Coordinates of C-alpha atoms in Angstrom, one line a residue:
X1 CA 27.2 15.8 34.3
X2 CA 25.6 13.5 31.7
X3 CA 21.8 13.0 31.9
X4 CA 22.2 9.3 32.6
X5 CA 24.4 10.0 35.6
X6 CA 22.0 12.6 37.1
X7 CA 19.1 10.3 36.9
X8 CA 20.9 7.4 38.6
X9 CA 20.6 9.5 41.8
X10 CA 16.9 9.8 41.3
X11 CA 16.0 6.3 40.1
X12 CA 17.8 4.4 42.8
X13 CA 16.7 0.9 41.6
X14 CA 18.2 1.5 38.2
X15 CA 21.8 0.4 39.0
X16 CA 20.5 -2.8 40.6
X17 CA 18.4 -3.7 37.6
X18 CA 21.2 -3.1 35.1
X19 CA 23.7 -5.1 37.2
X20 CA 21.1 -7.8 37.2
X21 CA 21.6 -8.2 33.4
X22 CA 25.4 -8.4 33.7
X23 CA 26.5 -4.8 33.8
X24 CA 29.5 -3.9 36.0
X25 CA 29.7 -0.9 38.4
X26 CA 32.1 0.6 35.9
X27 CA 29.6 0.3 33.1
X28 CA 27.0 2.3 35.1
X29 CA 29.3 5.3 35.2
X30 CA 30.0 5.4 31.4
X31 CA 28.0 7.4 28.8
X32 CA 24.8 5.5 28.2
X33 CA 24.1 5.0 24.5
X34 CA 20.7 4.0 22.9
X35 CA 21.2 1.8 19.9
X36 CA 17.9 1.6 18.2
X37 CA 17.3 -0.4 15.0
X38 CA 14.5 -1.9 13.0
X39 CA 16.3 -5.3 13.1
X40 CA 14.0 -8.3 12.8
X41 CA 13.1 -11.1 10.5
X42 CA 10.7 -8.8 8.8
X43 CA 12.2 -8.2 5.3
X44 CA 15.6 -7.8 3.6
X45 CA 15.9 -4.2 4.7
X46 CA 16.0 -5.1 8.3
X47 CA 17.1 -8.8 8.6
X48 CA 20.8 -7.9 8.3
X49 CA 20.8 -5.0 10.7
X50 CA 21.9 -6.9 13.8
X51 CA 25.3 -7.4 12.3
X52 CA 25.6 -3.6 12.0
X53 CA 24.3 -3.1 15.5
X54 CA 27.0 -5.5 16.9
X55 CA 29.7 -3.5 14.9
X56 CA 28.4 -0.3 16.5
X57 CA 28.2 -1.9 20.0
X58 CA 31.8 -3.1 19.8
X59 CA 33.0 0.3 18.7
X60 CA 31.2 2.1 21.5
X61 CA 32.6 -0.3 24.1
X62 CA 36.1 0.4 22.7
X63 CA 35.7 4.2 23.2
X64 CA 34.4 3.9 26.7
X65 CA 30.6 4.0 26.4
X66 CA 28.0 1.5 27.5
X67 CA 25.5 0.8 24.7
X68 CA 22.1 -0.8 25.1
X69 CA 20.5 -2.5 22.1
X70 CA 16.8 -1.9 21.4
X71 CA 14.7 -2.8 18.3
X72 CA 11.3 -1.8 17.0
X73 CA 11.1 -3.6 13.7
X74 CA 9.3 -2.3 10.7
X75 CA 7.1 -3.9 8.0
X76 CA 7.7 -4.1 4.3
X77 CA 5.4 -2.5 1.8
X78 CA 6.4 -5.2 -0.7
X79 CA 5.2 -8.0 1.6
X80 CA 2.1 -6.0 2.6
X81 CA 1.1 -5.5 -1.1
X82 CA -2.2 -6.8 -2.4
X83 CA -3.9 -7.4 0.9
X84 CA -5.1 -5.4 3.9
X85 CA -1.6 -5.4 5.4
X86 CA -0.9 -2.4 3.3
X87 CA -3.4 -0.4 5.3
X88 CA -1.0 -0.6 8.3
X89 CA 2.1 0.6 6.4
X90 CA 2.0 4.4 6.8
X91 CA 0.6 4.3 10.3
X92 CA 3.5 2.0 11.3
X93 CA 5.7 5.1 10.9
X94 CA 3.8 6.7 13.7
X95 CA 3.8 3.6 15.9
X96 CA 7.6 3.0 15.5
X97 CA 8.3 6.6 16.4
X98 CA 6.0 6.4 19.4
X99 CA 7.7 3.2 20.6
X100 CA 11.1 4.7 20.3
X101 CA 10.0 7.7 22.3
X102 CA 8.7 5.4 25.1
X103 CA 11.9 3.3 25.2
X104 CA 14.2 6.3 25.2
X105 CA 12.2 8.3 27.8
X106 CA 11.8 5.4 30.2
X107 CA 15.5 4.8 30.5
X108 CA 18.0 7.7 30.6
X109 CA 20.4 7.9 27.6
X110 CA 23.1 10.4 26.6
X111 CA 22.9 9.8 22.9
X112 CA 21.5 7.5 20.3
X113 CA 22.6 5.6 17.2
X114 CA 19.7 4.7 14.9
X115 CA 19.9 2.0 12.2
X116 CA 17.2 1.5 9.6
X117 CA 17.0 1.0 5.8
X118 CA 13.5 1.3 4.6
X119 CA 10.3 3.2 3.8
X120 CA 8.8 3.7 7.2
X121 CA 11.8 2.8 9.4
X122 CA 14.0 5.7 8.3
X123 CA 11.2 8.3 8.6
X124 CA 10.1 6.9 12.0
X125 CA 13.7 7.2 13.2
X126 CA 14.0 10.7 11.9
X127 CA 10.7 11.7 13.6
X128 CA 11.9 10.1 16.8
X129 CA 15.3 11.8 16.9
X130 CA 13.6 15.2 16.3
X131 CA 11.1 14.5 19.1
X132 CA 13.7 13.2 21.6
X133 CA 16.3 15.9 20.7
X134 CA 19.3 14.1 22.2
X135 CA 22.6 13.8 20.4
X136 CA 21.8 11.3 17.7
X137 CA 23.1 9.9 14.4
X138 CA 21.2 8.0 11.7
X139 CA 23.1 5.1 10.1
X140 CA 21.3 4.0 6.9
X141 CA 21.2 0.2 6.5
X142 CA 22.3 0.2 2.9
X143 CA 20.9 -1.1 -0.4
X144 CA 20.6 -4.6 -1.9
X145 CA 22.4 -5.7 -5.0
X146 CA 20.5 -5.9 -8.3
X147 CA 19.7 -9.2 -9.8
X148 CA 20.7 -10.6 -13.2
X149 CA 20.4 -8.2 -16.1
X150 CA 20.0 -5.4 -13.5
X151 CA 16.7 -6.9 -12.3
X152 CA 15.2 -5.0 -9.4
X153 CA 12.1 -5.6 -7.3
X154 CA 9.9 -2.8 -8.7
X155 CA 9.8 -4.7 -12.0
X156 CA 8.1 -7.8 -10.4
X157 CA 4.6 -6.1 -10.3
X158 CA 4.8 -5.4 -14.0
X159 CA 5.9 -8.9 -14.8
X160 CA 3.0 -10.2 -12.6
X161 CA 0.5 -8.2 -14.7
X162 CA 2.1 -9.6 -17.9
X163 CA 1.8 -13.1 -16.6
X164 CA -1.9 -12.6 -15.8
X165 CA -2.4 -11.3 -19.4
X166 CA -0.6 -14.4 -20.7
X167 CA 2.4 -12.4 -22.0
X168 CA 4.9 -14.4 -20.1
X169 CA 4.7 -17.9 -18.6
X170 CA 4.3 -18.8 -15.0
X171 CA 7.8 -20.4 -15.1
X172 CA 9.3 -17.2 -16.4
X173 CA 7.6 -15.2 -13.7
X174 CA 8.8 -17.6 -11.0
X175 CA 12.4 -17.2 -12.2
X176 CA 12.0 -13.4 -11.9
X177 CA 10.6 -13.7 -8.4
X178 CA 13.6 -15.9 -7.4
X179 CA 16.2 -13.4 -8.7
X180 CA 14.7 -10.0 -7.9
X181 CA 16.1 -9.7 -4.3
X182 CA 19.6 -11.3 -4.3
X183 CA 20.7 -9.8 -1.0
X184 CA 19.7 -7.9 2.1
X185 CA 19.3 -4.1 2.1
X186 CA 16.8 -1.6 0.8
X187 CA 15.3 -2.3 -2.7
X188 CA 17.7 -1.2 -5.4
X189 CA 15.8 1.6 -7.0
X190 CA 14.9 5.2 -6.1
X191 CA 11.9 4.1 -4.1
X192 CA 10.9 5.5 -0.7
X193 CA 13.5 3.5 1.1
X194 CA 16.5 4.7 -0.8
X195 CA 15.0 8.2 -1.1
X196 CA 14.7 8.4 2.7
X197 CA 18.2 7.1 3.3
X198 CA 19.3 10.0 1.0
X199 CA 17.1 12.4 2.9
X200 CA 18.7 11.5 6.2
X201 CA 22.1 12.3 4.8
X202 CA 20.9 15.5 3.0
X203 CA 19.3 16.7 6.3
X204 CA 22.7 16.4 8.0
X205 CA 21.9 13.7 10.6
X206 CA 23.7 10.9 8.8
X207 CA 27.4 11.0 8.1
X208 CA 28.4 12.1 4.5
X209 CA 28.5 9.2 2.1
X210 CA 26.6 6.8 4.2
X211 CA 23.3 6.6 2.3
X212 CA 22.7 3.7 -0.1
X213 CA 26.0 1.8 0.6
X214 CA 25.7 -1.8 -0.7
X215 CA 24.5 -3.7 2.4
X216 CA 26.7 -6.7 1.7
X217 CA 29.9 -4.6 1.5
X218 CA 32.7 -4.2 4.1
X219 CA 32.3 -0.5 3.6
X220 CA 29.0 -0.3 5.4
X221 CA 30.7 -2.0 8.5
X222 CA 33.4 0.7 8.4
X223 CA 30.7 3.4 8.1
X224 CA 28.8 2.2 11.1
X225 CA 31.9 2.2 13.2
X226 CA 32.6 5.7 12.1
X227 CA 29.1 6.7 13.1
X228 CA 29.4 5.2 16.5
X229 CA 32.7 7.0 17.1
X230 CA 31.3 10.3 15.9
X231 CA 28.3 9.9 18.2
X232 CA 30.7 10.2 21.2
X233 CA 32.1 13.5 19.8
X234 CA 28.6 15.1 19.4
X235 CA 27.7 14.0 22.9
X236 CA 30.7 16.0 24.1
X237 CA 29.6 18.9 22.0
X238 CA 26.0 18.5 23.1
X239 CA 25.1 18.8 19.4
X240 CA 21.4 18.0 19.1
X241 CA 19.0 17.3 16.2
X242 CA 17.4 20.7 16.8
X243 CA 20.8 22.3 16.1
X244 CA 20.9 20.5 12.7
X245 CA 17.3 20.1 11.5
X246 CA 16.6 23.7 10.7
X247 CA 14.4 25.1 7.9
X248 CA 17.6 25.4 5.8
X249 CA 18.3 21.7 6.4
X250 CA 14.9 20.8 5.1
X251 CA 15.3 23.0 2.1
X252 CA 18.7 21.3 1.3
X253 CA 17.0 17.9 1.6
X254 CA 14.2 19.0 -0.8
X255 CA 16.8 20.3 -3.3
X256 CA 18.5 16.9 -3.2
X257 CA 15.1 15.3 -3.6
X258 CA 14.5 17.3 -6.8
X259 CA 17.9 16.2 -8.2
X260 CA 17.4 12.5 -7.5
X261 CA 13.7 12.3 -8.7
X262 CA 12.9 11.0 -5.2
X263 CA 9.7 9.2 -4.1
X264 CA 6.6 11.3 -3.7
X265 CA 6.3 9.7 -0.3
X266 CA 8.9 12.2 0.9
X267 CA 6.0 14.7 0.9
X268 CA 4.4 12.6 3.6
X269 CA 7.6 12.1 5.6
X270 CA 9.6 15.4 5.6
X271 CA 6.6 17.6 6.8
X272 CA 5.9 15.0 9.5
X273 CA 9.6 15.1 10.7
X274 CA 9.7 18.9 10.5
X275 CA 6.5 19.2 12.6
X276 CA 8.3 17.5 15.5
X277 CA 10.6 20.6 15.6
X278 CA 7.9 23.2 15.2
X279 CA 8.7 23.7 11.5
X280 CA 6.0 23.8 9.0
X281 CA 6.7 22.5 5.5
X282 CA 3.9 22.9 2.9
X283 CA 3.6 21.3 -0.5
X284 CA 4.3 24.7 -2.0
X285 CA 7.9 24.6 -0.9
X286 CA 8.4 21.2 -2.6
X287 CA 6.9 22.6 -5.8
X288 CA 8.9 25.9 -5.7
X289 CA 12.2 24.0 -5.3
X290 CA 11.4 21.4 -7.9
X291 CA 10.8 24.2 -10.4
X292 CA 14.3 25.4 -10.0
X293 CA 16.6 22.4 -9.2
X294 CA 17.2 20.1 -12.1
X295 CA 16.7 16.3 -12.1
X296 CA 20.2 14.7 -12.7
X297 CA 20.2 11.2 -11.3
X298 CA 19.8 8.4 -13.8
X299 CA 18.4 5.8 -11.4
X300 CA 15.2 3.8 -11.9
X301 CA 12.3 4.0 -12.0
X302 CA 12.6 7.4 -13.6
X303 CA 16.1 6.5 -14.9
X304 CA 18.0 3.4 -16.0
X305 CA 20.5 2.2 -13.3
X306 CA 19.8 0.3 -10.0
X307 CA 20.3 2.3 -6.8
X308 CA 23.6 0.7 -5.8
X309 CA 25.1 2.5 -8.8
X310 CA 24.1 5.8 -7.2
X311 CA 26.6 5.2 -4.4
X312 CA 29.3 4.0 -6.8
X313 CA 28.9 7.4 -8.6
X314 CA 29.5 9.3 -5.3
X315 CA 26.1 9.2 -3.7
X316 CA 24.7 12.3 -1.9
X317 CA 28.0 14.2 -1.8
X318 CA 28.3 14.0 -5.6
X319 CA 24.8 15.2 -6.0
X320 CA 25.4 18.1 -3.6
X321 CA 28.6 19.0 -5.5
X322 CA 26.5 19.3 -8.7
X323 CA 23.8 21.4 -7.1
X324 CA 25.9 23.3 -4.6
X325 CA 25.0 26.7 -6.1
X326 CA 21.5 26.1 -4.7
X327 CA 22.4 24.7 -1.3
X328 CA 22.7 26.3 2.1
X329 CA 26.4 25.4 2.4
X330 CA 26.6 26.9 5.9
X331 CA 24.1 24.4 7.4
X332 CA 25.5 22.4 10.3
X333 CA 25.7 18.6 10.2
X334 CA 26.5 15.7 12.6
X335 CA 30.1 16.0 11.7
X336 CA 30.2 19.2 13.7
X337 CA 31.0 20.9 10.4
X338 CA 28.9 22.6 7.7
X339 CA 27.7 21.1 4.5
X340 CA 30.3 23.1 2.6
X341 CA 33.1 22.0 4.9
X342 CA 32.1 18.4 4.5
X343 CA 32.1 18.6 0.7
X344 CA 35.6 20.1 0.7
X345 CA 36.9 17.5 3.1
X346 CA 35.5 14.7 0.9
X347 CA 37.3 16.1 -2.1
X348 CA 40.6 16.1 -0.4
X349 CA 40.2 12.6 1.2
X350 CA 40.1 10.5 -1.9
X351 CA 36.4 9.7 -1.5
X352 CA 35.5 10.3 -5.1
X353 CA 38.5 8.4 -6.5
X354 CA 37.5 5.4 -4.4
X355 CA 33.9 5.5 -5.7
X356 CA 35.1 5.7 -9.3
X357 CA 37.0 2.4 -8.9
X358 CA 33.7 0.6 -8.6
X359 CA 32.3 2.3 -11.8
X360 CA 35.5 1.7 -13.7
X361 CA 35.1 -2.1 -13.3
X362 CA 31.7 -1.8 -15.0
X363 CA 32.9 0.4 -17.8
X364 CA 31.0 3.4 -16.5
X365 CA 31.8 6.9 -15.4
X366 CA 30.1 9.1 -12.8
X367 CA 28.3 11.2 -15.4
X368 CA 26.4 8.1 -16.6
X369 CA 24.6 8.0 -13.3
X370 CA 24.8 11.5 -11.9
X371 CA 24.6 14.0 -14.7
X372 CA 26.2 17.5 -14.6
X373 CA 23.7 20.3 -13.8
X374 CA 24.4 21.8 -17.2
X375 CA 23.3 18.6 -18.9
X376 CA 20.4 17.3 -16.7
X377 CA 17.9 14.6 -17.5
X378 CA 15.3 17.2 -17.0
X379 CA 15.7 21.0 -16.4
X380 CA 13.3 20.9 -13.4
X381 CA 12.9 18.5 -10.5
X382 CA 10.7 15.5 -10.8
X383 CA 7.7 16.5 -8.8
X384 CA 4.8 18.8 -9.1
X385 CA 2.0 19.8 -6.7
X386 CA -1.3 20.2 -8.5
X387 CA -4.4 22.1 -7.3
X388 CA -7.9 22.7 -8.6
X389 CA -11.5 21.9 -8.0
X390 CA -10.6 18.2 -7.8
X391 CA -7.8 18.8 -5.2
X392 CA -8.4 22.2 -3.5
X393 CA -5.6 21.5 -0.9
X394 CA -3.3 19.8 -3.5
X395 CA -2.2 16.6 -5.1
X396 CA 1.2 15.2 -6.0
X397 CA 2.7 13.8 -9.2
X398 CA 6.1 12.5 -10.1
X399 CA 6.2 14.0 -13.7
X400 CA 9.7 12.7 -14.5
X401 CA 8.0 9.3 -15.1
X402 CA 5.1 10.7 -17.1
X403 CA 4.9 10.5 -21.0
X404 CA 5.0 13.9 -22.6
X405 CA 1.6 13.6 -24.1
X406 CA 0.1 13.1 -20.6
X407 CA 1.6 16.3 -19.2
X408 CA -1.5 18.0 -20.4
X409 CA -4.6 15.9 -21.1
X410 CA -8.3 15.7 -20.6
X411 CA -9.5 12.2 -19.6
X412 CA -12.8 10.4 -18.9
X413 CA -13.4 9.6 -15.2
X414 CA -13.7 5.9 -14.2
X415 CA -14.3 6.1 -10.4
X416 CA -13.7 3.2 -8.0
X417 CA -14.2 3.1 -4.2
X418 CA -11.2 0.8 -3.6
X419 CA -8.0 -0.2 -5.3
X420 CA -9.1 -3.9 -5.5
X421 CA -12.0 -2.8 -7.8
X422 CA -9.7 -0.6 -9.9
X423 CA -7.1 -3.3 -10.3
X424 CA -9.7 -5.9 -11.4
X425 CA -11.0 -3.4 -14.0
X426 CA -7.5 -2.9 -15.5
X427 CA -6.6 -6.6 -15.6
X428 CA -10.0 -7.5 -17.1
X429 CA -9.6 -5.0 -19.9
X430 CA -12.4 -2.7 -18.8
X431 CA -10.1 0.4 -18.7
X432 CA -9.5 2.0 -22.1
X433 CA -7.1 4.6 -23.5
X434 CA -8.1 8.1 -22.4
X435 CA -9.6 7.0 -19.1
X436 CA -8.7 8.5 -15.7
X437 CA -8.9 5.7 -13.0
X438 CA -10.1 7.4 -9.9
X439 CA -9.4 5.4 -6.7
X440 CA -10.9 6.9 -3.6
X441 CA -11.5 6.2 0.1
X442 CA -7.9 5.2 0.3
X443 CA -6.6 8.2 2.2
X444 CA -5.4 8.2 5.9
X445 CA -8.9 8.4 7.3
X446 CA -10.3 6.1 4.7
X447 CA -8.1 3.0 4.8
X448 CA -4.8 4.1 6.2
X449 CA -3.4 5.4 2.9
X450 CA -2.1 2.3 1.2
X451 CA 0.0 2.3 -2.0
X452 CA -1.8 1.8 -5.3
X453 CA 1.2 -0.1 -6.6
X454 CA -0.4 -3.1 -8.4
X455 CA -2.8 -1.0 -10.3
X456 CA -0.1 1.4 -11.4
X457 CA 2.1 -1.5 -12.6
X458 CA -0.8 -3.1 -14.3
X459 CA -1.3 0.1 -16.4
X460 CA 2.4 0.8 -16.9
X461 CA 3.0 -2.7 -18.2
X462 CA 0.2 -2.5 -20.7
X463 CA 1.5 -0.8 -23.9
X464 CA -2.1 0.1 -24.8
X465 CA -2.6 2.0 -21.5
X466 CA 0.7 3.2 -20.2
X467 CA 0.9 6.4 -22.2
X468 CA -2.9 7.2 -22.2
X469 CA -4.4 6.4 -18.8
X470 CA -3.9 8.2 -15.5
X471 CA -4.5 7.1 -11.9
X472 CA -5.8 9.8 -9.5
X473 CA -6.2 8.9 -5.8
X474 CA -6.3 10.1 -2.3
X475 CA -4.1 7.2 -1.5
X476 CA -0.4 7.1 -2.2
X477 CA 2.0 5.4 -4.5
X478 CA 5.2 3.3 -4.3
X479 CA 8.4 5.1 -4.9
X480 CA 8.7 2.7 -7.8
X481 CA 5.6 4.1 -9.5
X482 CA 5.8 4.9 -13.2
X483 CA 3.4 6.8 -15.5
X484 CA 0.8 9.5 -14.8
X485 CA 0.0 8.7 -11.2
X486 CA -1.5 11.5 -9.1
X487 CA -1.8 10.9 -5.4
X488 CA -2.4 12.5 -2.0
X489 CA -5.5 14.2 -3.4
X490 CA -6.7 16.4 -0.6
X491 CA -9.2 16.7 1.0
X492 CA -9.6 13.0 0.9
X493 CA -12.8 11.3 -0.1
X494 CA -13.9 10.1 3.3
X495 CA -13.8 13.7 4.5
X496 CA -16.1 14.7 1.7
X497 CA -13.4 16.0 -0.6
X498 CA -14.4 16.6 -4.3
X499 CA -12.8 13.3 -5.3
X500 CA -15.8 11.6 -3.5
X501 CA -18.2 13.4 -5.9
X502 CA -16.7 12.3 -9.2
X503 CA -19.0 10.2 -11.4
X504 CA -18.6 8.0 -14.4
X505 CA -18.1 10.1 -17.5
X506 CA -16.9 13.3 -15.9
X507 CA -14.0 15.0 -17.7
X508 CA -10.8 15.4 -15.7
X509 CA -8.2 17.8 -16.9
X510 CA -4.6 17.3 -15.9
X511 CA -2.2 20.2 -16.6
X512 CA 1.2 19.4 -14.9
X513 CA 3.0 22.4 -16.2
X514 CA 0.1 24.6 -15.1
X515 CA 0.0 22.7 -11.8
X516 CA -3.8 22.1 -12.2
X517 CA -6.2 19.2 -11.6
X518 CA -9.8 19.9 -12.4
X519 CA -13.2 18.5 -13.2
X520 CA -14.0 20.3 -16.5
X521 CA -17.0 18.3 -17.8
X522 CA -20.1 16.2 -16.9
X523 CA -21.2 13.2 -18.8
X524 CA -18.3 13.8 -21.3
X525 CA -19.6 17.3 -22.0
X526 CA -17.3 20.2 -21.2
X527 CA -18.8 23.0 -18.9
X528 CA -17.6 26.3 -17.5
X529 CA -16.3 26.6 -13.9
X530 CA -19.6 27.9 -12.5
X531 CA -21.6 25.0 -14.0
X532 CA -19.2 22.5 -12.6
X533 CA -19.5 24.1 -9.1
X534 CA -23.3 23.9 -9.3
X535 CA -23.2 20.2 -10.3
X536 CA -20.8 19.3 -7.5
X537 CA -22.9 21.2 -5.0
X538 CA -26.0 19.2 -6.0
X539 CA -24.0 15.9 -5.7
X540 CA -22.7 17.0 -2.3
X541 CA -26.2 17.2 -0.9
X542 CA -26.7 13.5 -1.7
X543 CA -23.3 12.2 -0.7
X544 CA -23.1 9.9 2.3
X545 CA -19.8 8.9 3.9
X546 CA -19.2 5.1 3.3
X547 CA -19.1 2.5 6.0
X548 CA -15.4 1.7 6.5
X549 CA -14.1 -1.8 6.3
X550 CA -12.4 -1.9 9.6
X551 CA -13.3 0.2 12.6
X552 CA -11.3 -1.3 15.4
X553 CA -7.7 -1.6 16.7
X554 CA -4.9 0.7 15.8
X555 CA -6.4 1.7 12.4
X556 CA -9.3 3.1 14.2
X557 CA -7.0 5.5 16.2
X558 CA -5.1 6.4 13.0
X559 CA -8.3 7.3 11.2
X560 CA -9.4 9.5 14.0
X561 CA -6.2 11.4 14.4
X562 CA -4.5 11.5 10.9
X563 CA -4.3 14.8 9.1
X564 CA -4.8 15.1 5.3
X565 CA -2.4 13.4 2.9
X566 CA -1.0 16.7 1.6
X567 CA 0.0 17.8 5.1
X568 CA 1.9 14.6 5.9
X569 CA -0.7 12.2 7.2
X570 CA 0.7 12.3 10.7
X571 CA -1.4 11.7 13.8
X572 CA -2.3 15.0 15.4

């Protein structure tokens, strides 16, 4: 007997209440389906999802189920940029997941279909399905179209900095703002939103080929109907997330992450999802896989093309075909089949030929966007985990977006206790080539771990700084970040991590190939390791934790419960 039917006998008021909102007696005896989405008038990644929810609802009604629509909408990092709203972004992942748990546990359901598109919505849904462990499928909400001349949203920050420097006019900038988001869907670059859509599919809890479909296409409506129909099959099989989300599944996802040059924020999200299943994923696993699996996807910000082109080139299945020698092909997925079986089925179904039709109209071929493994954009993946006396637990850098001369460099520390101070220094010309901009007290326990997007774009858009200045922070970065941006420094500053002890003029050595991040000098004079330890010990005696800006409401709870950035910044 289905769970929903068993609990009808216990919760005797349930039938009355459901009939009170128009359900028939026949509806009460059907499989009960939880349709959860981030729909809301919150941003382009969620504003269109109700249309997909209704497609799913109609399909489920046709196949004899009774769906119930729920929503816990998400926020947009783009809209939250530049003000204290960004402090709520990462913690929203935890709150959305918690709300989904409450909704799904308070009412009995037999399975769930989850629809989201963006940075925190997809990870929150993945955490929730892992926690609930009922038969579930994720349906990614798709990607927006690019604007004129392949304009995408991540370029707006750079153009804004150029306007402030007088390099472009206000009118030119207004035109860019108007054209950057021409449709609904996730932003069309390999930021966290598209990365996490891809991760959902690579993990096996979204149907093959459903990540990063253009959100305005008919194809996404067909895909959501397929997902709804497949949900009924996995309910019959009692196929649960815990059957699919194994250690091998997470390794597959990280392999795909290396190949696509995915957002560094996946290092926050995948460990947090795995933890719900009792699986521990450390930064060392990301680093080990990224050393072996090559980077092959030519999509911005590391590459050239907008993210919609990724799907035209075959999407996740095409990437998996290229890196199949590395993958666990025997890993089970929501199709009820293995990764290897899915790939073979797609080849025989005409999937790739259909994808190529889109590219042919643009005069492109698959290899322009998804390169062969033998001819990669970079022989290793895009990400490195650095450790040293500045980051004893670790720090993360997306080195595919770093100039070669900055892969190994010694820079002069310019510490700031907030991003606002650092951004002002960059815009006002106070940062010079050879500086390391240290932004601290921006970790989970400091300010909620906001993005440092505007500061990174201000540096990346300045030809005098873009290849000679690094940002090092216990905060995080947008998936759109370019240049030498080292984040997730752990332990974070508010916990007394070494980043809190850095002073003006210290020498910071970055060695990405050697995976090292160290303080190597004081007052611009190099010293040996023992001398540095002694100086830091003296500074630690004088260090006092800062008074935090906001110590009330939900941020207060997050600050108390969040683990370090390098562990996933989840609430424990």
